[in-house]
Short mmCIF file of C-alpha atoms (C1' of nucleotides) in Angstrom, two decimals:
data_model
loop_
_atom_site.label_atom_id
_atom_site.label_comp_id
_atom_site.label_asym_id
_atom_site.label_seq_id
_atom_site.Cartn_x
_atom_site.Cartn_y
_atom_site.Cartn_z
CA MET A 1 131.01 73.92 -0.84
CA PRO A 2 131.37 74.54 -4.86
CA GLU A 3 131.36 71.03 -6.78
CA LEU A 4 131.36 71.42 -10.61
CA PRO A 5 128.07 73.25 -11.09
CA GLU A 6 128.67 75.87 -8.50
CA VAL A 7 132.11 76.50 -10.16
CA GLU A 8 130.73 77.11 -13.29
CA THR A 9 128.34 79.27 -12.26
CA THR A 10 130.84 81.33 -10.59
CA ARG A 11 132.52 81.32 -13.87
CA LEU A 12 129.50 82.34 -16.34
CA GLY A 13 129.06 85.36 -13.67
CA LEU A 14 132.54 86.59 -13.94
CA MET A 15 132.50 86.51 -17.75
CA PRO A 16 131.80 90.46 -17.81
CA ILE A 17 136.05 90.41 -15.93
CA LEU A 18 137.56 89.72 -19.61
CA GLY A 19 139.06 92.72 -21.52
CA SER A 20 139.77 94.66 -18.25
CA SER A 21 143.43 95.18 -16.41
CA VAL A 22 144.72 94.27 -13.25
CA LEU A 23 145.51 98.00 -11.59
CA GLN A 24 146.38 96.91 -8.36
CA LEU A 25 147.06 93.31 -6.20
CA ALA A 26 146.27 93.04 -2.12
CA VAL A 27 146.96 90.04 -0.88
CA ILE A 28 144.90 90.26 2.55
CA GLN A 29 145.33 87.18 3.99
CA PRO A 30 147.91 84.89 2.21
CA ARG A 31 146.88 81.75 4.51
CA LEU A 32 145.16 79.42 2.14
CA ARG A 33 146.16 75.70 1.09
CA GLN A 34 148.11 77.56 -1.55
CA LEU A 35 148.93 81.27 -2.66
CA VAL A 36 152.56 82.40 -2.98
CA PRO A 37 151.99 86.78 -2.78
CA GLU A 38 155.01 86.61 -4.57
CA THR A 39 154.79 85.14 -7.33
CA LEU A 40 150.79 86.80 -7.78
CA ARG A 41 152.50 89.60 -8.60
CA SER A 42 152.92 88.78 -12.21
CA ILE A 43 149.57 89.78 -12.70
CA ILE A 44 149.74 93.40 -11.70
CA GLY A 45 149.28 94.72 -15.35
CA GLU A 46 148.19 92.06 -17.34
CA GLN A 47 144.63 92.28 -18.93
CA LEU A 48 142.23 89.51 -18.47
CA ASN A 49 141.75 87.34 -21.38
CA THR A 50 140.31 84.28 -20.46
CA LEU A 51 138.02 82.52 -17.35
CA SER A 52 137.76 78.94 -18.25
CA ARG A 53 137.11 75.82 -16.01
CA ARG A 54 139.20 72.37 -15.36
CA GLY A 55 137.52 70.18 -13.14
CA LYS A 56 136.51 72.70 -9.85
CA TYR A 57 139.13 74.77 -10.66
CA LEU A 58 139.14 78.07 -12.26
CA LEU A 59 141.50 79.68 -15.05
CA LEU A 60 142.19 83.26 -15.27
CA GLY A 61 144.68 83.59 -17.95
CA THR A 62 146.55 86.53 -19.31
CA ASN A 63 149.41 87.14 -22.05
CA LYS A 64 152.20 85.96 -19.24
CA GLY A 65 150.34 83.56 -17.22
CA THR A 66 147.31 81.96 -15.72
CA ALA A 67 145.88 82.59 -11.81
CA LEU A 68 144.87 78.69 -10.88
CA ILE A 69 141.82 78.97 -8.52
CA HIS A 70 140.14 76.51 -6.31
CA LEU A 71 136.86 77.83 -4.06
CA GLY A 72 137.95 74.68 -1.52
CA MET A 73 134.98 74.04 0.33
CA SER A 74 133.86 77.48 1.44
CA GLY A 75 135.56 80.07 -1.27
CA SER A 76 133.76 82.26 -3.60
CA LEU A 77 134.79 84.45 -6.03
CA ARG A 78 132.78 88.10 -6.03
CA LEU A 79 132.57 90.74 -8.15
CA THR A 80 132.74 94.45 -5.94
CA ALA A 81 132.98 97.96 -5.89
CA THR A 82 136.58 98.30 -5.39
CA HIS A 83 135.96 100.46 -2.70
CA GLU A 84 133.97 98.49 -1.09
CA PRO A 85 135.45 97.60 2.28
CA TYR A 86 137.14 94.31 3.01
CA ARG A 87 134.72 91.32 4.81
CA LYS A 88 136.38 89.39 7.33
CA HIS A 89 138.11 85.98 5.44
CA ASP A 90 138.59 87.87 2.39
CA HIS A 91 141.88 86.57 1.45
CA VAL A 92 142.65 88.40 -2.62
CA SER A 93 141.41 91.51 -4.53
CA LEU A 94 142.46 92.04 -8.04
CA ILE A 95 141.60 95.80 -8.58
CA LEU A 96 140.39 95.86 -11.86
CA SER A 97 140.43 98.60 -14.25
CA ASN A 98 136.28 98.92 -14.73
CA ASP A 99 136.24 99.74 -11.11
CA TYR A 100 135.89 96.63 -10.11
CA SER A 101 137.55 94.50 -7.46
CA LEU A 102 137.33 90.66 -7.70
CA ARG A 103 137.45 89.26 -4.21
CA PHE A 104 138.36 85.98 -3.37
CA HIS A 105 137.05 85.06 -0.35
CA ASP A 106 137.33 81.76 2.10
CA PRO A 107 136.58 81.11 5.77
CA ARG A 108 138.09 77.89 6.07
CA ARG A 109 141.09 78.03 3.64
CA PHE A 110 141.16 74.36 1.61
CA GLY A 111 140.75 77.38 -1.52
CA LEU A 112 143.97 78.28 -3.32
CA PHE A 113 145.19 80.97 -5.61
CA LEU A 114 148.50 79.74 -8.09
CA TRP A 115 150.42 81.89 -10.41
CA LEU A 116 151.19 79.70 -12.98
CA GLU A 117 153.50 80.83 -16.36
CA ASP A 118 153.68 77.29 -17.80
CA GLU A 119 151.00 75.72 -19.36
CA PRO A 120 148.59 75.39 -16.32
CA LEU A 121 147.18 71.75 -17.88
CA GLN A 122 150.55 70.53 -17.39
CA HIS A 123 150.37 71.49 -13.84
CA PRO A 124 150.34 68.55 -11.68
CA LEU A 125 147.03 69.34 -10.19
CA LEU A 126 145.50 69.25 -12.73
CA SER A 127 147.36 66.88 -15.53
CA SER A 128 146.21 63.62 -14.09
CA LEU A 129 142.71 64.61 -14.01
CA GLY A 130 139.97 62.61 -15.62
CA PRO A 131 137.48 63.79 -18.28
CA GLU A 132 134.85 66.86 -17.83
CA PRO A 133 131.58 64.89 -17.07
CA LEU A 134 129.55 67.70 -19.76
CA THR A 135 131.73 66.13 -22.60
CA GLU A 136 131.89 63.58 -25.51
CA GLN A 137 135.23 62.07 -23.18
CA PHE A 138 132.92 61.07 -20.27
CA THR A 139 131.42 57.76 -21.04
CA PRO A 140 129.07 54.67 -19.38
CA GLU A 141 132.14 52.76 -20.94
CA HIS A 142 134.62 55.15 -19.23
CA LEU A 143 133.73 54.41 -15.99
CA PHE A 144 132.73 50.63 -16.67
CA SER A 145 136.53 49.65 -17.65
CA LEU A 146 137.92 52.23 -14.98
CA SER A 147 135.93 49.98 -12.11
CA ARG A 148 137.12 46.87 -13.32
CA LYS A 149 139.64 46.62 -10.36
CA LYS A 150 138.60 49.03 -8.13
CA LYS A 151 136.68 47.25 -5.00
CA SER A 152 136.19 50.40 -3.35
CA PRO A 153 132.53 51.86 -3.12
CA VAL A 154 130.58 53.28 -6.18
CA LYS A 155 130.46 56.53 -4.55
CA SER A 156 133.77 56.95 -4.07
CA PHE A 157 134.70 55.92 -7.49
CA ILE A 158 132.44 58.78 -9.09
CA MET A 159 133.81 61.72 -6.62
CA ASP A 160 137.65 60.25 -7.56
CA GLY A 161 138.29 63.48 -9.51
CA HIS A 162 141.28 61.00 -11.35
CA ILE A 163 138.05 59.29 -12.76
CA VAL A 164 136.18 62.08 -13.31
CA VAL A 165 136.11 65.78 -12.54
CA GLY A 166 133.56 67.82 -10.84
CA VAL A 167 131.17 65.03 -8.83
CA GLY A 168 131.41 66.30 -5.48
CA ASN A 169 129.06 65.06 -2.13
CA ILE A 170 125.92 66.22 -3.03
CA TYR A 171 125.73 65.15 -6.94
CA ALA A 172 127.13 61.86 -5.86
CA ASN A 173 123.90 61.21 -4.08
CA GLU A 174 121.78 62.43 -6.17
CA ALA A 175 123.19 60.80 -8.97
CA LEU A 176 123.04 57.71 -7.13
CA PHE A 177 119.43 58.10 -5.93
CA TYR A 178 118.06 58.22 -9.28
CA ALA A 179 120.48 55.43 -10.47
CA GLY A 180 118.68 53.16 -7.72
CA ILE A 181 122.25 52.10 -7.04
CA HIS A 182 123.73 51.82 -3.80
CA PRO A 183 126.19 54.26 -2.78
CA LEU A 184 128.34 51.30 -0.92
CA THR A 185 128.25 48.62 -3.87
CA PRO A 186 131.92 47.94 -4.74
CA ALA A 187 132.38 49.98 -7.89
CA ASN A 188 133.44 46.63 -10.10
CA GLN A 189 130.61 44.46 -9.00
CA LEU A 190 128.29 47.07 -11.66
CA LEU A 191 127.91 46.26 -14.83
CA LEU A 192 127.94 48.76 -17.86
CA THR A 193 123.53 49.08 -17.57
CA ASP A 194 124.49 50.77 -14.42
CA TYR A 195 127.45 52.74 -15.72
CA GLN A 196 124.50 53.58 -18.14
CA ARG A 197 122.21 54.77 -15.79
CA LEU A 198 124.83 56.55 -13.82
CA HIS A 199 126.45 58.30 -16.40
CA GLN A 200 123.25 59.49 -17.86
CA HIS A 201 122.14 60.95 -14.18
CA ILE A 202 125.83 62.34 -13.10
CA CYS A 203 125.54 64.34 -16.74
CA ARG A 204 121.98 65.20 -16.29
CA ILE A 205 121.87 66.44 -12.67
CA LEU A 206 125.20 68.74 -13.50
CA SER A 207 123.47 69.85 -15.98
CA ILE A 208 119.93 71.24 -14.34
CA ALA A 209 122.16 72.50 -11.06
CA ILE A 210 124.00 74.77 -13.70
CA GLU A 211 121.00 75.84 -14.85
CA ARG A 212 119.78 76.54 -11.35
CA GLY A 213 122.44 78.17 -10.84
CA GLY A 214 124.17 75.85 -8.23
CA THR A 215 122.91 74.55 -4.45
CA THR A 216 123.00 76.96 -1.57
CA LEU A 217 123.12 75.19 1.27
CA ARG A 218 124.77 77.14 3.61
CA ASP A 219 126.87 79.79 2.13
CA PHE A 220 127.67 79.62 -1.68
CA VAL A 221 126.79 82.49 -3.36
CA ASN A 222 127.60 83.93 -7.02
CA SER A 223 130.14 86.18 -8.56
CA LYS A 224 127.23 88.80 -7.22
CA GLY A 225 126.70 87.70 -4.17
CA ASN A 226 123.36 85.56 -4.94
CA PRO A 227 122.44 82.23 -3.80
CA GLY A 228 121.60 79.12 -5.92
CA TYR A 229 118.18 77.63 -6.48
CA PHE A 230 119.17 73.13 -7.03
CA GLN A 231 118.42 72.40 -3.40
CA GLN A 232 114.92 73.12 -4.04
CA GLU A 233 115.00 69.65 -5.76
CA LEU A 234 117.43 67.86 -3.95
CA MET A 235 116.11 64.51 -3.69
CA VAL A 236 118.48 62.76 -0.83
CA TYR A 237 121.38 65.03 0.48
CA GLY A 238 120.56 67.03 3.29
CA ARG A 239 117.03 64.68 3.63
CA GLU A 240 118.01 61.76 6.53
CA ALA A 241 115.39 60.63 8.13
CA LYS A 242 113.30 62.05 6.07
CA ASN A 243 110.84 60.09 3.38
CA CYS A 244 111.81 59.36 -0.04
CA LEU A 245 109.80 61.56 -2.35
CA ILE A 246 109.53 58.04 -4.28
CA CYS A 247 108.34 55.60 -2.32
CA GLN A 248 108.11 57.23 1.01
CA HIS A 249 110.62 54.83 2.99
CA VAL A 250 112.55 56.32 5.31
CA LEU A 251 115.96 57.66 3.86
CA GLU A 252 119.01 55.88 5.63
CA LEU A 253 122.79 58.07 6.28
CA VAL A 254 125.68 56.08 6.15
CA ARG A 255 129.23 57.20 5.99
CA VAL A 256 131.64 56.45 2.90
CA ASN A 257 134.67 58.06 2.93
CA ASN A 258 134.20 60.32 5.60
CA ARG A 259 131.46 61.63 4.17
CA SER A 260 127.99 61.97 4.59
CA THR A 261 125.93 59.97 2.23
CA ILE A 262 122.16 59.72 2.61
CA TYR A 263 119.93 56.58 0.33
CA CYS A 264 116.53 55.31 -0.02
CA PRO A 265 117.40 51.62 0.88
CA GLN A 266 114.42 50.58 -1.07
CA CYS A 267 115.08 52.23 -4.45
CA GLN A 268 119.00 52.10 -3.98
CA PRO A 269 118.88 48.08 -2.78
CA ALA A 270 121.46 46.38 -1.50
CA PHE A 271 121.41 43.26 -3.77
CA ARG A 272 124.52 41.95 -3.61
CA SER A 273 126.81 40.81 -1.39
CA PHE A 274 128.83 43.83 0.25
"C1'" DA B 1 148.83 49.78 -6.18
"C1'" DT B 2 144.97 50.09 -3.78
"C1'" DG B 3 141.92 52.18 0.02
"C1'" DG B 4 141.36 54.05 4.24
"C1'" DT B 5 141.80 57.85 7.79
"C1'" DG B 6 143.77 62.35 9.50
"C1'" DA B 7 145.14 66.83 8.61
"C1'" DC B 8 143.67 71.21 7.37
"C1'" DC B 9 140.66 75.69 8.75
"C1'" DT B 10 136.01 78.73 10.62
"C1'" DG B 11 131.56 78.71 11.59
"C1'" DA B 12 126.91 77.45 12.62
"C1'" DC B 13 124.68 74.75 15.30
"C1'" DC B 14 123.18 71.54 18.90
"C1'" DG B 15 122.22 69.61 23.72
"C1'" DC B 16 123.79 70.58 28.74
"C1'" DT C 1 125.96 82.64 28.34
"C1'" DG C 2 128.64 80.12 27.60
"C1'" DC C 3 130.93 75.26 27.07
"C1'" DG C 4 131.85 71.16 24.25
"C1'" DG C 5 130.88 68.16 20.61
"C1'" DT C 6 129.45 67.65 15.76
"C1'" DC C 7 128.48 68.83 11.33
"C1'" DA C 8 129.86 71.46 6.71
"C1'" DG C 9 130.13 71.61 -0.83
"C1'" DG C 10 137.59 69.14 -1.51
"C1'" DT C 11 141.82 67.52 -1.78
"C1'" DC C 12 146.24 65.40 -0.15
"C1'" DA C 13 150.07 62.84 2.52
"C1'" DC C 14 150.09 59.77 4.88
"C1'" DC C 15 149.47 54.85 6.26
"C1'" DA C 16 148.57 49.25 5.97
#
DNA sequence: ATGGTGACCTGACCGC
DNA sequence: TGCGGTCAGGTCACCA
């Protein structure tokens, strides 16, 4: 489910929990990619001081440690009234001092809910991540220089969290379309000017998607249970066999790293040999 | 080192 | 109505 804009939307909606304390912890269903109920108990009694984001990870900070949360493909965090019954696939509930509960819900269980006592950014899951796309650490030159030895498709390249974080399947498709780059182009065949366009559109699309509250295709909801609206502006994702909104050519589908990839053969020509 | 594939899960949808 | 197949917003371990 969530790419960077959806995680950021979730984070912004949860800011009201800051300053409250965790009265109780309920681990309803611990089976996730990673969740250790025993260590998580350390959060009980702690005040929630900070809520930050690194890539698609959320970091809920206290004086004693940090809860590291990833929503996987289908996860969501919601603020509910404490007396509200659990829903199927609720995994964790933090009962807060302000009469609300923070519920972690994840049907596919690819998410993660961990307690870290050490510096969270040093954790192996975070320490090798690439730059945040909406910071000055992320530049066209960064993409260009890291791509010189990469023969893999440019779409895989920009979706690799070690290159840049937060660009998932939807926004990779969209950015490549706007940049006029065929998704299968080997990353090392693109020029600096190509990466300048790609960089510009990655930043622009992610920013707009955050403004729209993210993209809801099936089940993304923000912390209040409401959908996002960026899906109304998608140019290629989910539009296989429909007409390109720019040139009317039929959009085509190809699988890149087992992920559906939609592109316009006319706007994103395969002009180099591959 | 790099790149491709399968694995992890459940639910929705489609065709028969 | 039910069954089997396919697909889904992410990431990682494992191979060649």
